[in-house]
Coordinates of N, CA, C and O in Angstrom, one line a residue:
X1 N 3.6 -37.9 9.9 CA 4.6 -38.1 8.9 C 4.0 -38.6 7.6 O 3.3 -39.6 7.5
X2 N 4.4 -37.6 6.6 CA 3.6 -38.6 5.4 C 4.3 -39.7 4.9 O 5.4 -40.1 5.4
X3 N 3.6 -40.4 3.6 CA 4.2 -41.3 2.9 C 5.4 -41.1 2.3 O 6.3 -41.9 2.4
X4 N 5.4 -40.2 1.7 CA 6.5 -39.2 0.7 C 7.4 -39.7 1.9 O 8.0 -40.7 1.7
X5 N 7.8 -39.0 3.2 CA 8.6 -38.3 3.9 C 9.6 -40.0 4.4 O 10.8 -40.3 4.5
X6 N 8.5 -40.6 4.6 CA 8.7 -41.9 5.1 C 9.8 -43.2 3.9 O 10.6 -44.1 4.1
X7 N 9.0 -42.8 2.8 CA 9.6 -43.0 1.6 C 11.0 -42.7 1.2 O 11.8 -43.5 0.8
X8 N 11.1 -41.5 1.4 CA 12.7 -40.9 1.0 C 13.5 -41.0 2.3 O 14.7 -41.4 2.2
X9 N 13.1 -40.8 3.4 CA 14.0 -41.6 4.4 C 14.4 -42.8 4.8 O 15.4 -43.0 5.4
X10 N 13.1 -44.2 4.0 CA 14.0 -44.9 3.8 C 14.8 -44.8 3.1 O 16.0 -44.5 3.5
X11 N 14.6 -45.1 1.9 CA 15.2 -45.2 0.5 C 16.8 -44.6 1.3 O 17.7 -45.5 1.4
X12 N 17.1 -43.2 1.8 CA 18.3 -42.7 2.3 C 18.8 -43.8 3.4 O 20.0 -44.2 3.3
X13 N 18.3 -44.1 4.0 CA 19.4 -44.6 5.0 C 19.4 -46.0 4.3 O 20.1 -46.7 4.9
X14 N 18.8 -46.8 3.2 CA 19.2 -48.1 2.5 C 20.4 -47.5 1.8 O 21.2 -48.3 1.4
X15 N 20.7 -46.3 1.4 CA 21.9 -45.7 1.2 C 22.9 -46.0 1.4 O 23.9 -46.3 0.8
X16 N 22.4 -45.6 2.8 CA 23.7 -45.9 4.2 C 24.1 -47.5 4.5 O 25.3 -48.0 4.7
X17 N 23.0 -48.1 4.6 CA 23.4 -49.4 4.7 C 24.2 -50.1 3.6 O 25.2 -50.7 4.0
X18 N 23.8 -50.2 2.0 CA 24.2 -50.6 1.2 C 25.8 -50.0 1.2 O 26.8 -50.8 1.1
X19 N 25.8 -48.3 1.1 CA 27.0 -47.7 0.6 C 28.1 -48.4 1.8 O 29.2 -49.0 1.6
X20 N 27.5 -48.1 3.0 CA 28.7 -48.8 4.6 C 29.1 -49.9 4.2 O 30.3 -50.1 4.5
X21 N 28.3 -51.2 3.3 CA 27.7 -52.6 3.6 C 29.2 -52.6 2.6 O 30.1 -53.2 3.2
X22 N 29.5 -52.1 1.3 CA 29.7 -52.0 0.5 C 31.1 -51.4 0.7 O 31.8 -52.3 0.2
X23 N 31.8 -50.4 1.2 CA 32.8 -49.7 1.6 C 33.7 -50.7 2.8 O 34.9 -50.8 2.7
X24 N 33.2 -51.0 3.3 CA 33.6 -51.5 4.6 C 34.2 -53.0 4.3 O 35.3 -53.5 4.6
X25 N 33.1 -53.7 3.5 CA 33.5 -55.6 2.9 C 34.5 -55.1 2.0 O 35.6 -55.7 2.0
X26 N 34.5 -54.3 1.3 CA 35.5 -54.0 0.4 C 37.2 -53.7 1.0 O 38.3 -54.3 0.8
X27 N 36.9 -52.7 1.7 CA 38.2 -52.3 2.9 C 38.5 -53.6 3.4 O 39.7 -54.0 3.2
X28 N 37.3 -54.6 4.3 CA 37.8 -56.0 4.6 C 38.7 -57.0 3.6 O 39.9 -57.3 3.7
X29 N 37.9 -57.4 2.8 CA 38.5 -58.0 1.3 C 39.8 -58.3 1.2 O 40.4 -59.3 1.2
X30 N 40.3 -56.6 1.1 CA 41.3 -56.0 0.5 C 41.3 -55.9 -1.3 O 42.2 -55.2 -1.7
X31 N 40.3 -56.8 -2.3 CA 40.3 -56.7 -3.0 C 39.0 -56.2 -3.5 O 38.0 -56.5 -2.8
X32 N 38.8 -55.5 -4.8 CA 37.2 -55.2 -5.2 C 36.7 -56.4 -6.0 O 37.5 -57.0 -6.7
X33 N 35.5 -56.7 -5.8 CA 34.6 -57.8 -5.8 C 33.3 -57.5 -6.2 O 32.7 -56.6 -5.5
X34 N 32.5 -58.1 -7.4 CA 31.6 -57.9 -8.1 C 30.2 -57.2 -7.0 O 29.4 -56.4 -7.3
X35 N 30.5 -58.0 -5.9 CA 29.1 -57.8 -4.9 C 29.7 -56.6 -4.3 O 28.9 -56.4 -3.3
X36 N 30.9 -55.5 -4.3 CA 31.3 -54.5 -3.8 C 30.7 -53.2 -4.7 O 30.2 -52.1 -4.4
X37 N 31.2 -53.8 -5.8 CA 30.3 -53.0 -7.3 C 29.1 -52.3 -7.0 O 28.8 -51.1 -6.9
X38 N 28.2 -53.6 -6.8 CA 27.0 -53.7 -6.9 C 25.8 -53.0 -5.7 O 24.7 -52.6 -5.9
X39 N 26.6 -53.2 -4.4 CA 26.4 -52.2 -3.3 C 26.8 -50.9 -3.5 O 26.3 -49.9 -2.9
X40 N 27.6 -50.7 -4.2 CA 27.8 -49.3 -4.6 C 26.7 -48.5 -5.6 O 26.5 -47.3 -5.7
X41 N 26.2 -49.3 -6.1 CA 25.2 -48.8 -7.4 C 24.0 -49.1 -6.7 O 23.0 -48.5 -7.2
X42 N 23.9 -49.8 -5.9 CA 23.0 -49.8 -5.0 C 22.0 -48.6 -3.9 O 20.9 -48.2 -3.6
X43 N 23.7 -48.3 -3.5 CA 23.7 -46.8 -2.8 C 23.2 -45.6 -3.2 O 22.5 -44.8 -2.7
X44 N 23.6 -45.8 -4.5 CA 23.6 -44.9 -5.6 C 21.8 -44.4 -5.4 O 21.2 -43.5 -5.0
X45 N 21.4 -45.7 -6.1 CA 20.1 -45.4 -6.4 C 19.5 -44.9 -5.9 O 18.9 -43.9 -6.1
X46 N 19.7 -46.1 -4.6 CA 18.2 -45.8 -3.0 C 18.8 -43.8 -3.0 O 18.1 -42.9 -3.6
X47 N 19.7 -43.6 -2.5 CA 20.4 -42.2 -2.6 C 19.7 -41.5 -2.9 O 19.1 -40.9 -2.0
X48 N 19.4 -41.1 -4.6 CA 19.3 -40.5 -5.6 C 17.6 -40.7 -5.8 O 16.8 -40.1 -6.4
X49 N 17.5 -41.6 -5.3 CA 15.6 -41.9 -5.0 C 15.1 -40.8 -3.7 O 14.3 -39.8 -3.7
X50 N 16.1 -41.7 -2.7 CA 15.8 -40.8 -1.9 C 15.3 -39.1 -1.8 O 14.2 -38.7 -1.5
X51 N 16.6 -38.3 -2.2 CA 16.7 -37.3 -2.3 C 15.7 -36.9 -3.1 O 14.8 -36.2 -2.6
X52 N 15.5 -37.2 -4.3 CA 14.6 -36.5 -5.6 C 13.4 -36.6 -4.6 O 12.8 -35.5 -4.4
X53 N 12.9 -37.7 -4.1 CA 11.1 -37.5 -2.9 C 11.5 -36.2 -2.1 O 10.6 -35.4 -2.1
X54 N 12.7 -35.8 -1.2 CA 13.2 -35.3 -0.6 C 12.8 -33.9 -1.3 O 12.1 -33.0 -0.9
X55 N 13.5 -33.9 -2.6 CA 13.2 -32.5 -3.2 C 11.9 -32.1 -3.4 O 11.5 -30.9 -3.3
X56 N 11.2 -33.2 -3.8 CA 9.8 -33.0 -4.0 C 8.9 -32.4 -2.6 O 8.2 -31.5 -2.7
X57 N 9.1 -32.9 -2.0 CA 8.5 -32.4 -0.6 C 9.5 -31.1 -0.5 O 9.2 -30.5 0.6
X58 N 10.0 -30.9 -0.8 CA 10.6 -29.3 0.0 C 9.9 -28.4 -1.4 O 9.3 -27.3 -1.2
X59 N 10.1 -28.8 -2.5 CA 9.2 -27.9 -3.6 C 7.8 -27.8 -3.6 O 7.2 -26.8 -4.2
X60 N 7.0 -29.0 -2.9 CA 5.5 -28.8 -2.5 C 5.3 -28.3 -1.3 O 4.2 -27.7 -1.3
X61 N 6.0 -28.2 -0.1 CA 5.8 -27.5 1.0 C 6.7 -25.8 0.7 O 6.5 -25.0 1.7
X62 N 7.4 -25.4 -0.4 CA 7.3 -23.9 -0.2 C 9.0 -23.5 0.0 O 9.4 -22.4 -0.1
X63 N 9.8 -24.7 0.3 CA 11.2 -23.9 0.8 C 11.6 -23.5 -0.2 O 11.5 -23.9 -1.4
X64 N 12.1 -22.5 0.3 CA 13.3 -21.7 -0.1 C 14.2 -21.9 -0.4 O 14.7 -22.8 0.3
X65 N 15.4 -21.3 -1.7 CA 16.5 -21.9 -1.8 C 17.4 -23.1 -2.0 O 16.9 -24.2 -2.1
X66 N 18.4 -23.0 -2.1 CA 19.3 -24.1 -2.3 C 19.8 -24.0 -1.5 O 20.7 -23.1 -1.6
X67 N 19.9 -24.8 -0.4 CA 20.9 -24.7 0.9 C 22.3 -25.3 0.6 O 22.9 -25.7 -0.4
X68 N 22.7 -25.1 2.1 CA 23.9 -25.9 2.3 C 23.5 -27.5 2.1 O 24.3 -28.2 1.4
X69 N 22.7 -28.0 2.6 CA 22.2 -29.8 2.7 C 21.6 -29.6 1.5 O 20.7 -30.4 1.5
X70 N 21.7 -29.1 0.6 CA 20.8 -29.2 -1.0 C 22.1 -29.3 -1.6 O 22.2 -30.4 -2.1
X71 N 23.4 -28.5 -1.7 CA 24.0 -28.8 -2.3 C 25.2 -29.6 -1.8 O 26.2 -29.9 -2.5
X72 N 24.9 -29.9 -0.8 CA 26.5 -31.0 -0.5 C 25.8 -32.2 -0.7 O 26.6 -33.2 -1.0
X73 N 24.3 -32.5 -0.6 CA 23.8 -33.6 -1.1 C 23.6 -34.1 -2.6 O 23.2 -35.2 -2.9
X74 N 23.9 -33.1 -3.4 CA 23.7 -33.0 -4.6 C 25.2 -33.4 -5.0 O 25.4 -34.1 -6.0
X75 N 26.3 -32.9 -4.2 CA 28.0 -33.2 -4.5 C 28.3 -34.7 -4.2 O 29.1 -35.4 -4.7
X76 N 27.4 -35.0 -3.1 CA 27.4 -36.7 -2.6 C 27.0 -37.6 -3.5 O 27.5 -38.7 -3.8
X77 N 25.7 -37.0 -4.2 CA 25.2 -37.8 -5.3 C 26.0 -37.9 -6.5 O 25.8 -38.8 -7.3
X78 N 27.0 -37.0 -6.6 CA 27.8 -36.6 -8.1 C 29.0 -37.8 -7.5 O 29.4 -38.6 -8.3
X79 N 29.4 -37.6 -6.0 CA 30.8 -38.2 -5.5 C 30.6 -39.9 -6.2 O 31.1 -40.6 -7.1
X80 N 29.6 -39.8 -5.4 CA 29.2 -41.3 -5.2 C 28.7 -42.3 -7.1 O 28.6 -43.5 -7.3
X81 N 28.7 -41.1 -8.1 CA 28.2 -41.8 -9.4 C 29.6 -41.7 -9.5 O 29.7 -42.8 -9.9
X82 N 30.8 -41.2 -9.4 CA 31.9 -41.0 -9.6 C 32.5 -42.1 -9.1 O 33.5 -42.6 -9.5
X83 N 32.0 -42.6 -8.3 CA 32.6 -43.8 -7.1 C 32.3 -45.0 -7.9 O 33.2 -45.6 -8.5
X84 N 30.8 -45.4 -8.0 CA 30.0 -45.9 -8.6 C 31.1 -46.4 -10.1 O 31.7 -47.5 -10.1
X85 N 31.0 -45.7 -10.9 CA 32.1 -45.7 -12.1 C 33.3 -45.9 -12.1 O 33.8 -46.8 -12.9
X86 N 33.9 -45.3 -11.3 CA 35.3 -46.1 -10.7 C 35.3 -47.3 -10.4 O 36.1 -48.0 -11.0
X87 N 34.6 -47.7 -9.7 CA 34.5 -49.0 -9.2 C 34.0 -49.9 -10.2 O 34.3 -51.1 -10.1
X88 N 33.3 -49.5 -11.0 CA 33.0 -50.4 -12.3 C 34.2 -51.0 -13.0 O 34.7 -52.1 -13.2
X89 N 34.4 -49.5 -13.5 CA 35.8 -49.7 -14.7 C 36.8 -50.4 -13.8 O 37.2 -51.5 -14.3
X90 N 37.4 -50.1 -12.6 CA 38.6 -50.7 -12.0 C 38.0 -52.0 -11.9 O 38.7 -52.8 -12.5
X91 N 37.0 -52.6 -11.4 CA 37.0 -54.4 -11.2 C 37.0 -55.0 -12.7 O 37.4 -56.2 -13.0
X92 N 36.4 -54.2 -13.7 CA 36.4 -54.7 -14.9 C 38.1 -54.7 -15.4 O 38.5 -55.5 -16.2
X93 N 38.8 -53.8 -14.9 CA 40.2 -53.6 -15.4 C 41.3 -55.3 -15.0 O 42.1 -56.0 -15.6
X94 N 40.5 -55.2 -13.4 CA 41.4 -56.4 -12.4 C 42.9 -55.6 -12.4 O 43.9 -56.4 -12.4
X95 N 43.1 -54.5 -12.3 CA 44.6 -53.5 -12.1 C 44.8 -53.5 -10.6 O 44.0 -52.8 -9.9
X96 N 45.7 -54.2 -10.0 CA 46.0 -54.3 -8.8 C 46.0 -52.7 -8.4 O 45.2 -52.1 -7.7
X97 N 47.1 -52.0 -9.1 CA 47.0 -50.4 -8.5 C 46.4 -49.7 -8.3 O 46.2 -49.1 -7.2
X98 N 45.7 -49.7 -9.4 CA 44.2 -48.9 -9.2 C 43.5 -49.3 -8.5 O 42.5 -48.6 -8.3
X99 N 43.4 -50.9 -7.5 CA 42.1 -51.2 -6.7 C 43.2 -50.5 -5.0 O 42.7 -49.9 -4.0
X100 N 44.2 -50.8 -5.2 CA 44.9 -49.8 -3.6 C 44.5 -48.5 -3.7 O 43.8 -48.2 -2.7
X101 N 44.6 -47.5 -4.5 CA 44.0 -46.4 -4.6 C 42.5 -46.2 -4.5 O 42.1 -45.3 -3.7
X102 N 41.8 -47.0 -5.1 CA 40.3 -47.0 -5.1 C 40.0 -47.4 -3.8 O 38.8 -47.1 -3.6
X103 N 40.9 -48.1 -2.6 CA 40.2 -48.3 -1.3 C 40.3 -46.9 -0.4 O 39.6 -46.6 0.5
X104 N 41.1 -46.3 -0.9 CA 41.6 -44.8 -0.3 C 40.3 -43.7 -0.7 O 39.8 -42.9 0.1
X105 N 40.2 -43.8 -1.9 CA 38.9 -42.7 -2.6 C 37.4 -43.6 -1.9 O 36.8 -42.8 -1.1
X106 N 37.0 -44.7 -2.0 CA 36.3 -45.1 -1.7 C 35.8 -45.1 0.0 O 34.7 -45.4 0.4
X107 N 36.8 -44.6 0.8 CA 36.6 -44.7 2.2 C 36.2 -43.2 2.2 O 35.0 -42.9 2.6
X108 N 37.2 -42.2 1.9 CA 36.7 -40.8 1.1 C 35.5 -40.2 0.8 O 34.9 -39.1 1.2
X109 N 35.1 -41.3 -0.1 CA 33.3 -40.8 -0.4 C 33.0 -40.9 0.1 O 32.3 -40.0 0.5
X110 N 32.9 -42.3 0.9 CA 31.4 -42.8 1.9 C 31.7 -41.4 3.3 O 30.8 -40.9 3.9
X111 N 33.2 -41.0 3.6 CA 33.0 -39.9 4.4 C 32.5 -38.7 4.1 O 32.0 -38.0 4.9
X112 N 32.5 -38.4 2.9 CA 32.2 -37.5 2.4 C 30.7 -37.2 2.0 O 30.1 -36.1 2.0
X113 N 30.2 -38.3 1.8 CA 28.5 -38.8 2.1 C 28.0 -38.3 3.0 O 27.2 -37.4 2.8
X114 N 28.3 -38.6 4.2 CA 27.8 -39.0 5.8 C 27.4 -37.4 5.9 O 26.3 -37.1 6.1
X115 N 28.6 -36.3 5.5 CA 28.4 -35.2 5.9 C 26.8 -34.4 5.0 O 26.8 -33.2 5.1
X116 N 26.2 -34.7 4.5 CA 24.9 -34.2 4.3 C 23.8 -35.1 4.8 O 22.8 -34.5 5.2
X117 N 23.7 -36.8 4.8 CA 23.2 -37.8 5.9 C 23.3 -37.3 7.0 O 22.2 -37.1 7.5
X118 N 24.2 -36.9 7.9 CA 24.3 -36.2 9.3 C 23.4 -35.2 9.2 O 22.3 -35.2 9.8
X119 N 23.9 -34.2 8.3 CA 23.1 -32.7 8.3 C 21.5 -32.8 8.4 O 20.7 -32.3 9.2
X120 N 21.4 -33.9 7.4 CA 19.8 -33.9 6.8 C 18.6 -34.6 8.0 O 17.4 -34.6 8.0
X121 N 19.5 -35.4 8.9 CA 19.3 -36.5 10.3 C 18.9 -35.0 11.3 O 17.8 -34.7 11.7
X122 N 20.0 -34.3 11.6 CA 20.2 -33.3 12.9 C 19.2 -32.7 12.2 O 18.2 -33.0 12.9
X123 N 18.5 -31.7 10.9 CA 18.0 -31.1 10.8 C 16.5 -31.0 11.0 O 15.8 -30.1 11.6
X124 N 16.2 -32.5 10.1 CA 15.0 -33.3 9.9 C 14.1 -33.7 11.1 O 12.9 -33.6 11.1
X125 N 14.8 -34.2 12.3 CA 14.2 -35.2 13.5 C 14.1 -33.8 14.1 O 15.0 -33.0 14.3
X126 N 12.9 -33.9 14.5 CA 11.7 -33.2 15.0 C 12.9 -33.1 16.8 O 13.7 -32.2 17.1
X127 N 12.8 -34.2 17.4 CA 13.7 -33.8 18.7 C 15.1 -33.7 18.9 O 15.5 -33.8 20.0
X128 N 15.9 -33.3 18.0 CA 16.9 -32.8 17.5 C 16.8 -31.5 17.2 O 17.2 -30.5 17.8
X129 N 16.1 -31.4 16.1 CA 16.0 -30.0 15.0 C 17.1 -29.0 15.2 O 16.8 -27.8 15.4
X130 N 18.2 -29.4 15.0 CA 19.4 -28.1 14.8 C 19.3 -27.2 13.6 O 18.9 -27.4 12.5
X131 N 19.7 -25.9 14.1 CA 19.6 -25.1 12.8 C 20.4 -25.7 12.1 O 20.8 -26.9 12.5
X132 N 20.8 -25.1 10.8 CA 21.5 -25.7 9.6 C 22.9 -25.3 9.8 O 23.7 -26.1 9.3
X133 N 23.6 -24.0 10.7 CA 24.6 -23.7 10.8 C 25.3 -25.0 11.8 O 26.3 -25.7 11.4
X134 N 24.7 -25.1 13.1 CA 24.8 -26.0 13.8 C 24.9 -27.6 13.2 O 25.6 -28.4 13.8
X135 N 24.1 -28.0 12.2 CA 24.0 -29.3 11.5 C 24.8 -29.7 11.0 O 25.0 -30.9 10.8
X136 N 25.9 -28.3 10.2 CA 26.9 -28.4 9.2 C 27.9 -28.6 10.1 O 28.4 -29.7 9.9
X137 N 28.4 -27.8 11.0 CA 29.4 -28.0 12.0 C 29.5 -29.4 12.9 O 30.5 -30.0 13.2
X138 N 28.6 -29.7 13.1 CA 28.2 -30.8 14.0 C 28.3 -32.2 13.1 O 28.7 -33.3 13.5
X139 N 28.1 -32.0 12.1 CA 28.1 -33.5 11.0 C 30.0 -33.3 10.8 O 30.8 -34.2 11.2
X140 N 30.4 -32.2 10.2 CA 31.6 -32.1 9.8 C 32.7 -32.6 11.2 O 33.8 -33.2 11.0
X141 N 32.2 -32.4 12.3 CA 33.2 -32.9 13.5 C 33.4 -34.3 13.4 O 34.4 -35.0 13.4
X142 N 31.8 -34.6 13.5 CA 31.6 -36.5 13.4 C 32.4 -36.7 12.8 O 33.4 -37.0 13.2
X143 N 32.2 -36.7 11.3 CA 32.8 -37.3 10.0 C 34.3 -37.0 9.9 O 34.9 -37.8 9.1
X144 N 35.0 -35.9 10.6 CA 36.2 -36.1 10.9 C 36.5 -36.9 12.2 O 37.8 -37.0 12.2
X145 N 36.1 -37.5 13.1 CA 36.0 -38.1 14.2 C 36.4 -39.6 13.5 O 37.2 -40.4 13.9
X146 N 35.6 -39.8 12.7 CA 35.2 -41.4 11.4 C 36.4 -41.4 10.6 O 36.5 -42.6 10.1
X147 N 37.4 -40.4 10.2 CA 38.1 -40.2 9.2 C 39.4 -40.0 10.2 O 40.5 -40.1 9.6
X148 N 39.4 -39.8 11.4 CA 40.9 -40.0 12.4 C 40.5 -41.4 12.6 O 41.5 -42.2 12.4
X149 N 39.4 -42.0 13.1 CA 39.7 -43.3 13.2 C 40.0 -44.7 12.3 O 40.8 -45.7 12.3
X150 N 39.0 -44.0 11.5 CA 39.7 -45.0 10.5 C 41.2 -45.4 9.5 O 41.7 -46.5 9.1
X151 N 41.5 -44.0 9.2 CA 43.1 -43.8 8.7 C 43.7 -43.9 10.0 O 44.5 -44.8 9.7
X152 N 43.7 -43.7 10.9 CA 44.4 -44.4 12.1 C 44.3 -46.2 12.5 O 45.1 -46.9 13.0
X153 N 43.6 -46.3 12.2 CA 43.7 -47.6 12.1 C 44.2 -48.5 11.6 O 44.5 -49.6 12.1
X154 N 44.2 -47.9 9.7 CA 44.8 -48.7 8.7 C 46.0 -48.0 8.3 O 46.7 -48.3 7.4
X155 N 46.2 -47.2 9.0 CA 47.7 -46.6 9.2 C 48.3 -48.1 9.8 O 49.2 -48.8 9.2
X156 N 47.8 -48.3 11.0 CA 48.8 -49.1 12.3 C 48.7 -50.7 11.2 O 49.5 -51.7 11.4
X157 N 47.9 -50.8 10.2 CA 48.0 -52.5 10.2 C 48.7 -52.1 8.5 O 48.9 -53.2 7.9
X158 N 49.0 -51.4 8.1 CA 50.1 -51.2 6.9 C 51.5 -51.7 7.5 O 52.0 -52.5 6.7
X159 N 52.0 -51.6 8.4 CA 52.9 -51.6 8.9 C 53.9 -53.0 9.0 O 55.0 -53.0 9.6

């Protein structure tokens, strides 16, 4: 495994940890908080680090194309500066409304994330190796699996 390869895989899953770390304390909370911000832009980064080494190795080894995991990861990167910004302006706002809405979009993205993190996990790991049609379907089940549990859950404590 090279350095590059090792490099952008971390960098991706401190993604995961920051963006989860960040999504989840916030959902806890109930309110957005400066260190909720900041895990988000956090995400952002490692992300967007990630990926770019990610690209770099697929443009020095020869691939082909813009795939499916090239562009839903490119839509995650867009979701997530969108998230990112939201979450700025709304804690700078302190608008109670907009921070209820923002926990709903916010659970959203990070689901919406996972589904090219899944793809790029099943595709990448050598004892896995799913084709890409397989990767796409297989991440999209999970991540609906994550998205009945969790609106189900905060369905029952609205109540």
């Amino acid at each position: 495994m090279s350095i590059e390869l090792i490099a952008a895989s971390a960098a991706i899953t401190l993604a995961l940890v920051f963006y989860t770390l960040g999504v989840f304390s916030e959902r806890r909370a109930g309110s957005l908080k400066l260190s909720h911000v900041l895990l988000f832009w956090a995400g952002l980064v490692c992300d967007t680090t990630g990926t770019t080494i990610m690209t770099n190795i697929a443009q020095t080894s020869g691939a082909a194309g813009f795939g499916i995991h090239a562009v839903s990861g490119l839509l995650a990167i867009i979701l997530m500066l969108v998230h990112a910004l939201w979450a700025t302006f709304t804690y700078a706002r302190r608008n109670e409304r907009a921070e209820r809405t923002f926990h709903t979009f916010s659970t959203l993205v990070w689901l919406l994330w996972l589904i090219p993190y899944i793809i790029g996990m099943l595709v990448g790991i050598p004892m896995i190796h799913l084709q890409t049609v397989c990767a796409v379907g297989t991440s999209v089940i999970v991540v609906a699996l994550f998205a009945f549990l969790l609106f189900r859950r905060s369905g029952r404590h609205s109540h």
